[in-house]
Short mmCIF file of C-alpha atoms in Angstrom, two decimals:
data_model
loop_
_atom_site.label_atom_id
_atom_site.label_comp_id
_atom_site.label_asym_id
_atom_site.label_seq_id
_atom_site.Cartn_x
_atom_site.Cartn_y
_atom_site.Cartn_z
CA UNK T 1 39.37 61.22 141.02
CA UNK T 2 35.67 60.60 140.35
CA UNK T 3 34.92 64.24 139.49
CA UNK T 4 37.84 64.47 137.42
CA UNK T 5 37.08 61.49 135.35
CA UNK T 6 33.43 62.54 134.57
CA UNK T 7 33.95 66.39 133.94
CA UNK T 8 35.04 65.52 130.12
CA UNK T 9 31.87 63.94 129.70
CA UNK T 10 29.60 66.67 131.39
CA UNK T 11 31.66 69.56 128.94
CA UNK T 12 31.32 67.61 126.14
CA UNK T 13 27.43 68.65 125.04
CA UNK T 14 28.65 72.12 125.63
CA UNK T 15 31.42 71.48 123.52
CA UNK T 16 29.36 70.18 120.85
CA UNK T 17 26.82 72.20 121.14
CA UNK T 18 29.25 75.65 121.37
CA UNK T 19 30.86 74.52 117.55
CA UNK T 20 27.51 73.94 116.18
CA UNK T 21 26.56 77.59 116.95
CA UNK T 22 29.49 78.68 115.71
CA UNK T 23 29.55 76.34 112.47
CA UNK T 24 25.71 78.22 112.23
CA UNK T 25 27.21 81.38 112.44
CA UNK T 26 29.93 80.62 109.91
CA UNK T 27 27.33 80.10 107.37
CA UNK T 28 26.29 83.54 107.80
CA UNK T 29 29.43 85.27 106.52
CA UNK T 30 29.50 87.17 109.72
CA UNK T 31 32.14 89.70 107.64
CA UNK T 32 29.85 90.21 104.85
CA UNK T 33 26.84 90.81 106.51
CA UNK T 34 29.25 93.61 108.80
CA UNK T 35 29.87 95.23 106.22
CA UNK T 36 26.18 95.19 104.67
CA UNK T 37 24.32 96.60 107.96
CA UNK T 38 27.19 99.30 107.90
CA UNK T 39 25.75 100.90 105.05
CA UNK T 40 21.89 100.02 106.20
CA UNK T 41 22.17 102.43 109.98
CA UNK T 42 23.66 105.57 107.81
CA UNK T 43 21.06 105.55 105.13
CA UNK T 44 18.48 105.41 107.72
CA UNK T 45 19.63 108.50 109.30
CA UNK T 46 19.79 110.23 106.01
CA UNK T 47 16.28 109.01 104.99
CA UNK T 48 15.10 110.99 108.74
CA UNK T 49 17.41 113.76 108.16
CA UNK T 50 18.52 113.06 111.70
CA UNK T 51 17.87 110.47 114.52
CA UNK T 52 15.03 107.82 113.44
CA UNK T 53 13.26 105.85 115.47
CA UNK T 54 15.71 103.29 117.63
CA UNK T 55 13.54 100.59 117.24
CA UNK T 56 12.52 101.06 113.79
CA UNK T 57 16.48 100.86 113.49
CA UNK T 58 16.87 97.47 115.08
CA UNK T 59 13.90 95.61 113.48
CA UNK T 60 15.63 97.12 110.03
CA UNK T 61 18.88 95.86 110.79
CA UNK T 62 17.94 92.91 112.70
CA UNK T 63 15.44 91.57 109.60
CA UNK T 64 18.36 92.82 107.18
CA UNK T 65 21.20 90.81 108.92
CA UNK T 66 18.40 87.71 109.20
CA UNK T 67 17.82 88.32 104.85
CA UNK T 68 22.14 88.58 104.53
CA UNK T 69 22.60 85.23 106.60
CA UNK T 70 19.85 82.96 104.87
CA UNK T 71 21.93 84.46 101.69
CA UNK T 72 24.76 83.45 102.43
CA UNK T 73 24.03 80.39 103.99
CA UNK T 74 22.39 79.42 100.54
CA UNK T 75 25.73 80.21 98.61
CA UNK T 76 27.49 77.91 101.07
CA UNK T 77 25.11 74.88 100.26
CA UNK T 78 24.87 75.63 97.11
CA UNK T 79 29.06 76.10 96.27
CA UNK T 80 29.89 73.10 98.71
CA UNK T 81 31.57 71.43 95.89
CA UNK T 82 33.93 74.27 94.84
CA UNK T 83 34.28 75.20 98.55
CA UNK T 84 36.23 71.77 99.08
CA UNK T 85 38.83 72.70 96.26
CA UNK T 86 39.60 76.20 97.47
CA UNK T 87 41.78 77.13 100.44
CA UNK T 88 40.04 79.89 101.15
CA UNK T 89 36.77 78.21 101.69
CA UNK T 90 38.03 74.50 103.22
CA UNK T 91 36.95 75.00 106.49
CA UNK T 92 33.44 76.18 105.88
CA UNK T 93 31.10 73.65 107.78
CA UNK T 94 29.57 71.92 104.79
CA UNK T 95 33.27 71.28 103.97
CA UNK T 96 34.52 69.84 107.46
CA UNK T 97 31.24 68.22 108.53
CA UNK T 98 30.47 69.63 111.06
CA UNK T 99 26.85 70.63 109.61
CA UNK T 100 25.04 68.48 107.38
CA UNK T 101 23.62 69.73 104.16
CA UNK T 102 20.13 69.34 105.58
CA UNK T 103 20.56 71.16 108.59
CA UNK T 104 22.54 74.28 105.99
CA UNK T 105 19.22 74.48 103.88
CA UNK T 106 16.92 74.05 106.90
CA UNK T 107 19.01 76.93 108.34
CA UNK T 108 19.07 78.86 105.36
CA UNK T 109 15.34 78.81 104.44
CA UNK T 110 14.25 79.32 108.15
CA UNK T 111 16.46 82.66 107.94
CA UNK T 112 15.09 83.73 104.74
CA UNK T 113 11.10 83.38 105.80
CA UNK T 114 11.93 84.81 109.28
CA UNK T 115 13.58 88.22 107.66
CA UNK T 116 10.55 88.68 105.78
CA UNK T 117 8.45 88.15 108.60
CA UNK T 118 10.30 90.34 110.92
CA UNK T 119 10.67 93.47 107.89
CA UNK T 120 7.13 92.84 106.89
CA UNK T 121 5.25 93.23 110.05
CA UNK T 122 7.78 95.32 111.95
CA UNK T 123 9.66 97.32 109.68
CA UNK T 124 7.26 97.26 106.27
CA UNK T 125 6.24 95.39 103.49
CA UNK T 126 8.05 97.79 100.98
CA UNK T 127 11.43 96.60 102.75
CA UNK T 128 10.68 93.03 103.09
CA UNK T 129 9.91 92.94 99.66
CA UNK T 130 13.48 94.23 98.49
CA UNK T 131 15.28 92.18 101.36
CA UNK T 132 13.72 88.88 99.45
CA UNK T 133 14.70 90.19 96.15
CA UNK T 134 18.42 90.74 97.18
CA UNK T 135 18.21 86.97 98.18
CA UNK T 136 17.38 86.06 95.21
CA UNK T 137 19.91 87.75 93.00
CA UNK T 138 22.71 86.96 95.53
CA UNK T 139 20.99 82.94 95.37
CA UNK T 140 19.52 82.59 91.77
CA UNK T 141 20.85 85.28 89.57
CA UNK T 142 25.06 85.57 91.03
CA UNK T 143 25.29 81.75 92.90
CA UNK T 144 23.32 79.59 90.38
CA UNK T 145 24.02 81.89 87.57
CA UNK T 146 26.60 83.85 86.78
CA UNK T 147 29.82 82.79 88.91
CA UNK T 148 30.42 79.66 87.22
CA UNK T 149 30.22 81.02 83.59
CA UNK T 150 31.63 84.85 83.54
CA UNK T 151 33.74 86.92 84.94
CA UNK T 152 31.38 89.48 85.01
CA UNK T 153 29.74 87.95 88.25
CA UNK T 154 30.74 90.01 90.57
CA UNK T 155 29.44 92.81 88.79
CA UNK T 156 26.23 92.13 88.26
CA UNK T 157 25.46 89.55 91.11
CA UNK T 158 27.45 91.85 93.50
CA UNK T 159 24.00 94.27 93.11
CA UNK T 160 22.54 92.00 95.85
CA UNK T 161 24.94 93.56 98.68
CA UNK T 162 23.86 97.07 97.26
CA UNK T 163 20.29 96.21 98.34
CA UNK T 164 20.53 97.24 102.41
CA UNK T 165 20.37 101.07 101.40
CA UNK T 166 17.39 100.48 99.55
CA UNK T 167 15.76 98.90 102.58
CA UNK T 168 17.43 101.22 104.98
CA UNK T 169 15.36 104.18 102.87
CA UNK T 170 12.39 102.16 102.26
CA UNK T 171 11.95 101.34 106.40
CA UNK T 172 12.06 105.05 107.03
CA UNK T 173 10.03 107.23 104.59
CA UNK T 174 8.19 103.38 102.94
CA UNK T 175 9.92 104.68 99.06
CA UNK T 176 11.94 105.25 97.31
CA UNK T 177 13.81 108.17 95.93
CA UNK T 178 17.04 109.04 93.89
CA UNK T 179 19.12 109.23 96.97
CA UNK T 180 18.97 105.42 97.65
CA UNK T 181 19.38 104.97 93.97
CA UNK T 182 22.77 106.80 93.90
CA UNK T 183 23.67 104.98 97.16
CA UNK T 184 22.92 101.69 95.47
CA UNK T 185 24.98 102.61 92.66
CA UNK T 186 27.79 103.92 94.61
CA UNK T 187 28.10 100.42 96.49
CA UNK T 188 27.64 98.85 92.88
CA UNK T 189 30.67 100.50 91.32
CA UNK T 190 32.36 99.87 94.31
CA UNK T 191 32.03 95.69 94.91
CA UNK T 192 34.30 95.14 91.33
CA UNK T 193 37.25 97.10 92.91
CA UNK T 194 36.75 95.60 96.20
CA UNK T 195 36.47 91.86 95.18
CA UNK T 196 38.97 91.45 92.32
CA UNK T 197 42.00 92.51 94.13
CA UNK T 198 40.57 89.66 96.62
CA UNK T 199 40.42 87.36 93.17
CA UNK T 200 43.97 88.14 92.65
CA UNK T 201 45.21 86.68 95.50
CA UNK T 202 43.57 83.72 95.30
CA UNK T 203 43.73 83.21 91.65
CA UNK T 204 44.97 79.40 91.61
CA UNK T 205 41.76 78.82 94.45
CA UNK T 206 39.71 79.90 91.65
CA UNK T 207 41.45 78.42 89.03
CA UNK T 208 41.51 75.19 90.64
CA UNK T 209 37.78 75.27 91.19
CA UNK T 210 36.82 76.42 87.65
CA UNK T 211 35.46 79.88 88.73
CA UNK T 212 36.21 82.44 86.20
CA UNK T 213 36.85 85.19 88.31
CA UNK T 214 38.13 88.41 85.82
CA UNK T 215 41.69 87.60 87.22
CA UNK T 216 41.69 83.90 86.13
CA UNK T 217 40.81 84.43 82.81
CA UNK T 218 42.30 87.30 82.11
CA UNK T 219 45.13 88.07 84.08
CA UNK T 220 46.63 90.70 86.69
CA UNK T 221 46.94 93.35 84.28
CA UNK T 222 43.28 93.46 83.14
CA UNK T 223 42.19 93.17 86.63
CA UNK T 224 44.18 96.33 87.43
CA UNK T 225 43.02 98.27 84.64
CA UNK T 226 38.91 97.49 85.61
CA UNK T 227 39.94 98.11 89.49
CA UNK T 228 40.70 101.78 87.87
CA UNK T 229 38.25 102.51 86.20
CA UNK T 230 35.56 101.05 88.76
CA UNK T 231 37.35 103.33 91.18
CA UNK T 232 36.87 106.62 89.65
CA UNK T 233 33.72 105.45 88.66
CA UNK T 234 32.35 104.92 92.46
CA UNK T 235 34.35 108.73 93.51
CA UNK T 236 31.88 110.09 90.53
CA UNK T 237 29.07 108.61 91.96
CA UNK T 238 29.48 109.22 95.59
CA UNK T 239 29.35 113.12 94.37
CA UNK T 240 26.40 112.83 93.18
CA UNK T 241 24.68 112.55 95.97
CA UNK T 242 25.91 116.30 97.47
CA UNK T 243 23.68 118.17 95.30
CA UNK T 244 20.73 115.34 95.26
CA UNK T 245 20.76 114.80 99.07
CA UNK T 246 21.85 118.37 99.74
CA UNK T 247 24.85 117.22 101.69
CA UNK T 248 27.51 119.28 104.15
CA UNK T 249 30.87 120.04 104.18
CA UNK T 250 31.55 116.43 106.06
CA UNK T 251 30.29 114.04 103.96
CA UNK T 252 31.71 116.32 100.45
CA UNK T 253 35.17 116.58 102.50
CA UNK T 254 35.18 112.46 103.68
CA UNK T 255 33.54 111.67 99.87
CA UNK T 256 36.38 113.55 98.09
CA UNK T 257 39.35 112.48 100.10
CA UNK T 258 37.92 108.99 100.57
CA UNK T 259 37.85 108.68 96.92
CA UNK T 260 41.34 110.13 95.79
CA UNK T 261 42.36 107.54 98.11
CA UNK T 262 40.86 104.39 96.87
CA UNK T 263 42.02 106.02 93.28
CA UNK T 264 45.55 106.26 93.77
CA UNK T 265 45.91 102.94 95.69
CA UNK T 266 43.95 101.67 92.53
CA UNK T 267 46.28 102.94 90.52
CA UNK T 268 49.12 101.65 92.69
CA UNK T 269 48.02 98.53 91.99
CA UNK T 270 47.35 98.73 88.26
CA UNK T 271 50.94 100.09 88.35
CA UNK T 272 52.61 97.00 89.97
CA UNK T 273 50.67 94.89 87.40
CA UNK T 274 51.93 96.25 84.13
CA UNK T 275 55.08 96.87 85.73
CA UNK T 276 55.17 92.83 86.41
CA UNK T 277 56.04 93.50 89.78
CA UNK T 278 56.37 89.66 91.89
CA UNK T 279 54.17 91.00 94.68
CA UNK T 280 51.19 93.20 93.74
CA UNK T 281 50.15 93.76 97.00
CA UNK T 282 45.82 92.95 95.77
CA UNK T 283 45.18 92.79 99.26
CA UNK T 284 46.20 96.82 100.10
CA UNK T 285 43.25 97.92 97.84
CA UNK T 286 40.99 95.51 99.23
CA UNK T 287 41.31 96.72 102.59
CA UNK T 288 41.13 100.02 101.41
CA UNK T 289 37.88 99.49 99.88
CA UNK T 290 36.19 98.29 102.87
CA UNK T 291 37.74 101.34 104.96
CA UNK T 292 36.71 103.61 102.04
CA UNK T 293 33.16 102.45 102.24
CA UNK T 294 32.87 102.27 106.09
CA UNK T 295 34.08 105.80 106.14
CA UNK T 296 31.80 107.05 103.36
CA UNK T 297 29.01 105.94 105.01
CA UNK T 298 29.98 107.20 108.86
CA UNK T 299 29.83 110.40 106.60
CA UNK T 300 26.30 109.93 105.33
CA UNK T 301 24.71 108.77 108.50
CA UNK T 302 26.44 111.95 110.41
CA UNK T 303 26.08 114.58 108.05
CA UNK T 304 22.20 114.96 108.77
CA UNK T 305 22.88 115.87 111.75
CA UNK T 306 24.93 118.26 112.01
CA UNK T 307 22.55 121.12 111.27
CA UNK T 308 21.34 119.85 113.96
CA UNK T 309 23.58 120.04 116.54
CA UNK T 310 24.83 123.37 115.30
CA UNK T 311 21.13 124.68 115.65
CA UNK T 312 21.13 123.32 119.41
CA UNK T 313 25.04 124.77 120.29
CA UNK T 314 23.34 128.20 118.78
#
């Protein structure tokens, strides 16, 4: 009986101490920064034009998720007010208490000084320097900026989450060339037709929080429209890399069919809107997006090497 009675009281530091971590790692935006280090490894392996160095690999991405975090964790301190109106974002820590806005901007600025520590003196000072500068937009320019007064936030703020190619590129060959550029732009065109379909959905969240995301202040049928023409705008892009990277058959074939793909369900959705179709479905070409990207990118880290491993079969 004695054991019994005192084993809630010997898991209860554990307890504590287990939803703290994971109230830490909330901050983060663990999705977010998955989808920002999948873009990172590939670019890397086109920079080498094959395998780089493993380790030079993991500082990159470890310094990169680090600079993502102390991003994100920023937004959520600074948007704790609008975080308690929207559905979507009630049970962020700052929102349920279980952190304390102190310990979010301790957190925050502890990440931020330890990513530029760890891509300064193990990666290089060229990539530390462009991981602090996509803090800052994502912080200063999109958070305390632009997403409470246009609806053109995304768009430009959104150019923070394009900056993990540039510091994939710039940890391997210490530049920068027009590759990385048309990378970053392809991930540029791409965040409007990924996030507004996402805006959609949770219009009223927005709307009750005084955001005006495109979809708010606009409407469905708007938001449709720009997913379009975003859309065809990021297949156009991701083309231009075949003839400036010199890339195969893979990454042209998975660039091309990826593309039509995120067109039509683009258009798909643009078609439900005007039709005033009830359910849109918003959330179809949102996951599309991500699976478009995630594939696109597969395609640029593997396409190096297949030369490669063609030359070896020979």
């Amino acid at each position: 009986m004695t054991a019994t009675a005192t084993r809630p009281d010997t898991d209860r530091p554990r307890s504590t101490l287990s939803r703290k971590v994971r109230a830490y790692v909330s901050l983060t935006k663990p999705r977010v920064m998955e989808l920002l280090l999948v873009t990172t490894a590939p670019t890397m392996f086109l920079a080498e034009r094959g395998v780089p160095d493993l380790w030079l690999v993991f500082w990159t991405m470890l310094g990169g998720a680090m600079s993502a975090g102390s991003a994100s964790a920023f937004n959520c301190y600074i948007d704790r007010d609008i975080d308690r109106l929207m559905k979507r974002t009630s049970q962020r820590p700052l929102v349920t208490g279980e952190l304390s806005d102190r310990e979010a901007l301790v957190f925050s600025w502890t990440l931020a000084v330890l990513s530029t520590a760890v891509l300064g003196f193990l990666v290089n000072w060229l990539a530390a320097a462009l991981s602090v500068i996509a803090i800052l937009i994502y912080v200063c320019v999109y958070t305390l900026w632009l997403k409470r007064r246009t609806p053109q936030n995304i768009v430009w703020g959104g150019s923070a989450g394009c900056m993990p190619v540039l510091i994939g590129w710039a940890g391997v060959t210490g530049s920068l060339s027009w590759a990385p550029i048309i990378l970053f732009m392809v991930i540029f065109l791409w965040t409007p037709p990924h996030y507004w379909p996402l805006s959609m959905k949770y219009r009223d969240d927005y709307d009750a929080a005084d955001v005006p995301m495109l979809a708010v202040v606009r409407g469905r049928t708007v938001v449709g429209l720009q997913v379009v023409l975003y859309a065809w705008a990021t297949l156009v892009c991701s083309l231009l890399l075949i003839p400036v990277a010199h890339m195969g058959p893979l990454y042209t074939v998975v660039a091309l069919a990826g593309g039509i793909w995120f067109v039509v369900e683009s258009h798909r959705l643009y078609s439900r809107a005007i039709q005033h179709v009830e359910q849109v479905q918003p959330m179809r070409v949102f996951h599309s997006s991500i699976t478009y990207l995630t594939l696109l990118f597969i395609a640029v880290g593997i396409d190096p090497l297949l030369p490669q491993v063609f030359t070896f079969t020979i």
